Tab-separated table of C-alpha atoms in Angstrom:
chain	number	residue	atom	x	y	z
A	17	MET	CA	41.262	20.391	33.213
A	18	LEU	CA	43.724	21.953	35.713
A	19	ALA	CA	43.559	25.605	36.690
A	20	GLN	CA	46.728	26.881	38.328
A	21	THR	CA	46.346	30.087	40.360
A	22	ASN	CA	49.813	30.090	41.922
A	23	PRO	CA	52.782	27.700	41.947
A	24	ASP	CA	51.583	26.034	45.144
A	25	GLU	CA	47.850	25.685	44.335
A	26	ILE	CA	46.260	23.458	41.684
A	27	VAL	CA	42.458	23.303	41.343
A	28	VAL	CA	40.689	20.556	39.377
A	29	THR	CA	37.782	22.120	37.470
A	30	GLY	CA	36.924	19.566	34.766
A	31	GLU	CA	34.912	17.194	36.971
A	32	ARG	CA	32.860	20.009	38.483
A	33	GLU	CA	32.021	21.412	35.043
A	34	THR	CA	30.969	17.962	33.794
A	35	GLU	CA	28.848	17.446	36.889
A	36	ARG	CA	27.019	20.734	36.334
A	37	ALA	CA	26.567	19.977	32.631
A	38	VAL	CA	25.074	16.540	33.293
A	39	ASP	CA	22.797	17.865	36.041
A	40	GLY	CA	21.550	20.567	33.672
A	41	PHE	CA	21.033	18.103	30.840
A	42	VAL	CA	18.931	15.750	32.986
A	43	ARG	CA	16.923	18.633	34.402
A	44	ASP	CA	16.312	20.416	31.097
A	45	ILE	CA	15.252	17.670	28.703
A	46	GLY	CA	13.010	15.473	30.871
A	47	GLU	CA	9.364	16.431	31.307
A	48	GLU	CA	7.727	15.311	34.520
A	49	THR	CA	4.070	14.401	34.794
A	50	ALA	CA	1.424	16.296	36.741
A	51	GLU	CA	2.102	13.848	39.574
A	52	GLY	CA	5.718	15.030	39.777
A	53	GLN	CA	7.275	11.817	38.470
A	54	LEU	CA	9.035	10.648	35.298
A	55	ALA	CA	7.097	8.334	32.986
A	56	ARG	CA	8.638	5.395	31.144
A	57	TRP	CA	7.627	2.147	29.482
A	58	GLU	CA	7.118	-0.755	31.877
A	59	GLY	CA	5.513	-3.058	29.306
A	60	ALA	CA	6.922	-3.925	25.908
A	61	VAL	CA	7.350	-1.173	23.310
A	62	CYS	CA	5.668	-2.070	20.003
A	63	PRO	CA	6.316	0.554	17.284
A	64	HIS	CA	4.518	1.202	14.013
A	65	VAL	CA	5.849	3.762	11.530
A	66	THR	CA	3.917	5.076	8.539
A	67	GLY	CA	4.202	7.862	5.965
A	68	LEU	CA	7.371	6.885	4.078
A	69	ARG	CA	8.249	3.985	1.802
A	70	ASP	CA	7.895	0.613	3.497
A	71	GLU	CA	11.635	0.034	3.727
A	72	HIS	CA	12.163	3.459	5.293
A	73	ASN	CA	9.318	2.924	7.761
A	74	GLY	CA	10.893	-0.404	8.674
A	75	TYR	CA	14.304	1.193	9.154
A	76	ILE	CA	12.913	3.715	11.647
A	77	ALA	CA	10.947	1.047	13.528
A	78	GLY	CA	14.030	-1.156	13.635
A	79	THR	CA	16.134	1.667	15.051
A	80	ILE	CA	13.567	2.257	17.797
A	81	THR	CA	13.642	-1.394	18.875
A	82	THR	CA	17.452	-1.531	18.718
A	83	VAL	CA	17.795	1.564	20.898
A	84	ALA	CA	15.110	0.304	23.293
A	85	GLU	CA	16.960	-2.970	23.802
A	86	ALA	CA	20.266	-1.130	24.271
A	87	VAL	CA	18.938	1.075	27.066
A	88	GLY	CA	16.995	-1.579	28.968
A	89	ALA	CA	13.426	-1.108	27.735
A	90	GLU	CA	11.367	-4.174	26.853
A	91	VAL	CA	10.554	-4.723	23.174
A	92	GLY	CA	7.471	-6.480	21.851
A	93	GLU	CA	7.678	-9.589	19.708
A	94	ALA	CA	6.384	-9.843	16.137
A	95	GLY	CA	2.632	-9.300	16.030
A	96	CYS	CA	2.537	-7.356	19.293
A	97	ASN	CA	-0.160	-4.770	19.958
A	98	VAL	CA	1.024	-1.402	18.648
A	99	ASN	CA	1.465	1.223	21.369
A	100	LEU	CA	3.971	3.542	19.698
A	101	VAL	CA	2.801	5.248	16.506
A	102	VAL	CA	5.092	7.370	14.338
A	103	ILE	CA	3.463	9.253	11.459
A	104	ILE	CA	5.193	11.343	8.796
A	105	ASN	CA	2.548	13.572	7.232
A	106	ALA	CA	2.413	16.621	4.963
A	107	ASP	CA	-0.405	18.263	6.957
A	108	PRO	CA	-0.022	17.465	10.685
A	109	ASN	CA	-2.680	19.962	11.782
A	110	THR	CA	-5.425	18.379	9.682
A	111	LEU	CA	-4.291	14.887	10.612
A	112	ILE	CA	-4.385	15.582	14.348
A	113	SER	CA	-7.758	17.343	14.082
A	114	GLU	CA	-9.181	14.277	12.348
A	115	MET	CA	-7.679	11.995	14.995
A	116	ARG	CA	-9.266	14.115	17.736
A	117	ASN	CA	-12.675	13.840	16.082
A	118	GLN	CA	-12.453	10.115	15.386
A	119	GLN	CA	-10.607	8.891	18.489
A	120	PRO	CA	-10.911	11.503	21.260
A	121	LEU	CA	-9.838	9.042	23.960
A	122	LEU	CA	-6.304	9.140	22.562
A	123	PHE	CA	-6.069	12.719	23.854
A	124	ASP	CA	-7.566	12.158	27.303
A	125	SER	CA	-4.272	12.813	29.096
A	126	LEU	CA	-4.056	16.336	27.625
A	127	ASN	CA	-5.816	19.469	28.808
A	128	PRO	CA	-7.748	21.642	26.286
A	129	PRO	CA	-4.878	24.106	25.611
A	130	GLU	CA	-2.504	21.208	24.942
A	131	ARG	CA	-4.963	19.646	22.512
A	132	ARG	CA	-5.383	22.941	20.651
A	133	SER	CA	-1.624	23.403	20.510
A	134	LEU	CA	-1.205	19.998	18.892
A	135	ALA	CA	-3.790	20.714	16.212
A	136	GLU	CA	-2.855	24.343	15.536
A	137	GLY	CA	0.911	24.365	16.033
A	138	ILE	CA	3.761	24.994	13.635
A	139	GLU	CA	6.375	22.757	15.248
A	140	PRO	CA	8.142	20.142	13.089
A	141	VAL	CA	7.190	17.426	15.555
A	142	ARG	CA	4.028	16.939	17.619
A	143	LEU	CA	4.030	14.271	20.289
A	144	TRP	CA	1.867	13.181	23.142
A	145	SER	CA	1.484	10.145	25.347
A	146	VAL	CA	-1.281	8.299	27.126
A	147	VAL	CA	-0.028	7.574	30.635
A	148	SER	CA	-1.445	5.557	33.505
A	149	THR	CA	-0.894	5.963	37.216
A	150	ARG	CA	-0.204	2.639	38.889
A	151	GLY	CA	0.689	1.584	42.374
A	152	SER	CA	4.406	1.476	43.115
A	153	ASP	CA	4.158	-2.318	42.807
A	154	GLY	CA	2.419	-2.084	39.430
A	155	ARG	CA	-1.162	-2.588	40.556
A	156	VAL	CA	-3.864	-0.814	38.569
A	157	ALA	CA	-5.843	2.059	40.072
A	158	GLN	CA	-9.585	1.336	40.376
A	159	ARG	CA	-12.820	3.171	40.902
A	160	GLN	CA	-14.446	2.226	44.175
A	161	ASP	CA	-18.164	1.878	44.728
A	162	GLY	CA	-20.532	0.754	47.457
A	163	ALA	CA	-20.781	-2.783	46.062
A	164	THR	CA	-17.118	-3.525	46.682
A	165	GLY	CA	-16.927	-1.851	50.091
A	166	GLY	CA	-14.035	0.045	51.600
A	167	LEU	CA	-13.139	3.659	51.067
A	168	GLY	CA	-14.031	5.716	48.025
A	169	PRO	CA	-17.205	7.402	46.725
A	170	GLY	CA	-19.319	4.389	47.638
A	171	ALA	CA	-18.457	4.992	51.272
A	172	GLY	CA	-19.196	8.679	50.984
A	173	LEU	CA	-15.584	9.655	50.387
A	174	GLY	CA	-14.055	11.004	47.170
A	175	ASN	CA	-15.988	11.074	43.914
A	176	ALA	CA	-16.928	8.758	41.076
A	177	ASP	CA	-14.324	10.197	38.687
A	178	THR	CA	-11.364	9.504	40.967
A	179	LEU	CA	-9.133	6.453	40.691
A	180	TYR	CA	-8.031	4.865	43.958
A	181	LEU	CA	-5.084	2.643	44.811
A	182	PHE	CA	-5.701	0.153	47.571
A	183	GLY	CA	-3.162	-1.940	49.431
A	184	VAL	CA	-0.062	0.044	48.434
A	185	LEU	CA	2.187	0.389	51.458
A	186	PRO	CA	3.284	3.949	52.262
A	187	SER	CA	6.983	4.808	52.430
A	188	ARG	CA	8.988	7.812	53.563
A	189	ILE	CA	11.373	7.371	50.639
A	190	LEU	CA	9.303	5.997	47.757
A	191	ARG	CA	6.067	7.302	46.251
A	192	SER	CA	3.051	5.009	46.382
A	193	THR	CA	2.690	5.453	42.613
A	194	ARG	CA	4.641	5.165	39.392
A	195	ILE	CA	3.712	6.565	35.967
A	196	ASP	CA	3.664	4.153	33.020
A	197	LEU	CA	3.626	5.075	29.352
A	198	GLY	CA	0.640	3.337	27.790
A	199	ALA	CA	0.840	4.741	24.262
A	200	THR	CA	2.876	7.406	22.477
A	201	PHE	CA	2.141	9.262	19.240
A	202	ILE	CA	4.789	11.124	17.243
A	203	VAL	CA	3.786	13.147	14.168
A	204	LEU	CA	6.532	14.619	11.979
A	205	ASP	CA	5.894	17.340	9.404
A	206	ALA	CA	7.050	15.826	6.093
A	207	ALA	CA	8.116	19.217	4.733
A	208	ARG	CA	10.337	19.917	7.744
A	209	ILE	CA	12.358	16.691	7.487
A	210	GLU	CA	13.442	17.298	3.895
A	211	GLY	CA	17.226	17.222	3.698
A	212	LEU	CA	17.586	14.969	6.733
A	213	ASN	CA	18.753	11.386	6.357
A	214	LEU	CA	17.115	8.284	7.807
A	215	GLN	CA	19.708	7.915	10.547
A	216	GLN	CA	19.012	11.409	11.835
A	217	ILE	CA	15.242	10.925	11.686
A	218	SER	CA	15.302	7.464	13.268
A	219	GLY	CA	17.654	8.589	16.046
A	220	PHE	CA	15.451	11.600	16.826
A	221	VAL	CA	12.291	9.507	16.843
A	222	SER	CA	13.906	6.804	19.001
A	223	MET	CA	14.812	9.358	21.655
A	224	LEU	CA	11.263	10.725	21.753
A	225	ALA	CA	9.748	7.248	21.715
A	226	LEU	CA	11.350	6.093	24.967
A	227	ALA	CA	10.851	9.054	27.293
A	228	GLN	CA	8.777	12.171	27.789
A	229	LEU	CA	11.083	14.947	26.621
A	230	ASP	CA	11.012	18.674	26.002
A	231	THR	CA	11.890	19.476	22.379
A	232	ARG	CA	11.012	23.173	22.500
A	233	GLU	CA	14.425	24.598	23.422
A	234	PRO	CA	17.938	23.740	22.194
A	235	VAL	CA	20.042	21.420	24.320
A	236	SER	CA	23.695	22.201	25.110
A	237	PRO	CA	25.471	22.195	21.691
A	238	GLY	CA	26.557	18.800	20.449
A	239	ARG	CA	25.027	16.903	23.306
A	240	SER	CA	21.735	15.628	21.928
A	241	ILE	CA	19.835	14.540	18.841
A	242	LEU	CA	17.051	16.738	20.266
A	243	ASN	CA	18.863	19.648	18.591
A	244	LEU	CA	17.905	18.248	15.186
A	245	PHE	CA	15.515	21.114	14.395
A	246	HIS	CA	17.402	23.760	16.382
A	247	ASN	CA	20.694	23.743	14.485
A	248	ALA	CA	20.043	24.075	10.766
A	249	ASP	CA	23.705	24.701	9.885
A	250	ALA	CA	25.097	21.617	11.623
A	251	PRO	CA	22.316	19.252	12.734
A	252	PRO	CA	23.421	16.240	14.811
A	253	ASP	CA	24.078	13.071	12.831
A	254	ASP	CA	22.635	10.575	15.301
A	255	LEU	CA	21.931	9.856	18.935
A	256	THR	CA	24.829	11.087	21.058
A	257	PRO	CA	26.495	9.334	24.019
A	258	TRP	CA	24.620	11.772	26.247
A	259	ASP	CA	21.278	10.675	24.753
A	260	ILE	CA	22.033	6.993	25.268
A	261	ALA	CA	23.324	7.619	28.789
A	262	TYR	CA	20.116	9.516	29.639
A	263	LEU	CA	17.868	6.710	28.416
A	264	ARG	CA	19.935	4.043	30.157
A	265	ALA	CA	19.709	5.977	33.403
A	266	LEU	CA	15.950	6.491	33.030
A	267	TYR	CA	15.367	2.756	32.698
A	268	ALA	CA	17.908	1.702	35.331
A	269	THR	CA	16.859	3.994	38.174
A	270	ASP	CA	13.878	3.593	40.491
A	271	ASN	CA	10.788	5.281	39.026
A	272	ARG	CA	8.890	5.138	42.310
A	273	HIS	CA	10.715	8.268	43.448
A	274	SER	CA	9.753	11.865	42.790
A	275	ALA	CA	11.123	13.323	39.561
A	276	SER	CA	13.728	15.383	41.415
A	277	SER	CA	14.989	12.370	43.352
A	278	GLN	CA	15.102	10.142	40.281
A	279	ARG	CA	16.926	12.857	38.330
A	280	GLY	CA	19.603	12.881	41.010
A	281	GLN	CA	20.080	9.137	40.585
A	282	MET	CA	20.099	9.502	36.804
A	283	ALA	CA	22.718	12.251	36.829
A	284	ARG	CA	25.091	10.140	38.929
A	285	MET	CA	24.610	7.168	36.623
A	286	MET	CA	25.085	9.322	33.519
A	287	ARG	CA	28.374	10.692	34.823
A	288	GLU	CA	29.653	7.163	35.415
A	289	ASP	CA	28.425	6.030	31.988
A	290	LEU	CA	29.996	8.939	30.144
A	291	ALA	CA	33.277	8.606	32.039
A	292	ALA	CA	33.454	4.917	31.115
A	293	ASP	CA	32.916	5.785	27.435
A	294	GLU	CA	35.863	8.185	27.537
A	295	GLU	CA	38.286	5.603	28.921
């Protein structure tokens, strides 16, 4: 867009507005971990959907894998170990309370208030992930004891509940860690999805399945499927170009950076992606 203030001065404002919009989008929807980084799948995503008719469950699972492949995430082969569970249920609070009682380890990454919020909330969607902190090269953190030698609680340093990473080279630019998604659980309230079609539901679930995102507040109008439950009069029909560009950028940029640094990379990539779509 051109803004003309006098016959001799022309100011280009469209690019600056798009830049601010993309920066805000990346900043607002992505949730960073306690370690100040963005989590993503490094291993293969293996979805399982339950709560609807088999063909509808299969449609949603198929959409997740299609979107994952399109944005650069790895997808598991047939028979893979399920690590992404989508449940449509008429009573999410009771379901989650039962899950907490039967499989408490699934909620280990959450603090007590977060666990209570999941089981007592009124939101149309409840989601949480099990994440693991790995070395920047992918190595697994370990507990250290006196038998194995070296630093750690066995040497009188740290404590038995702390995980240590050994052999990861420090860097002024990159973090020594990355955060991997190990499992994700998405529970949809069956009553709240009435009136929505499968494409809307599967697009919404696919977005949540591939990143840690904030669904509590509306996103800029028309720019995300995350508005599905925030715009009752005109809910989005599907994933938007902005959604796809965000996921592509998340999986293409270096996740060994801090969240703020990676977001900067993502915003630049999103702007290029969106500009290419408009050509």
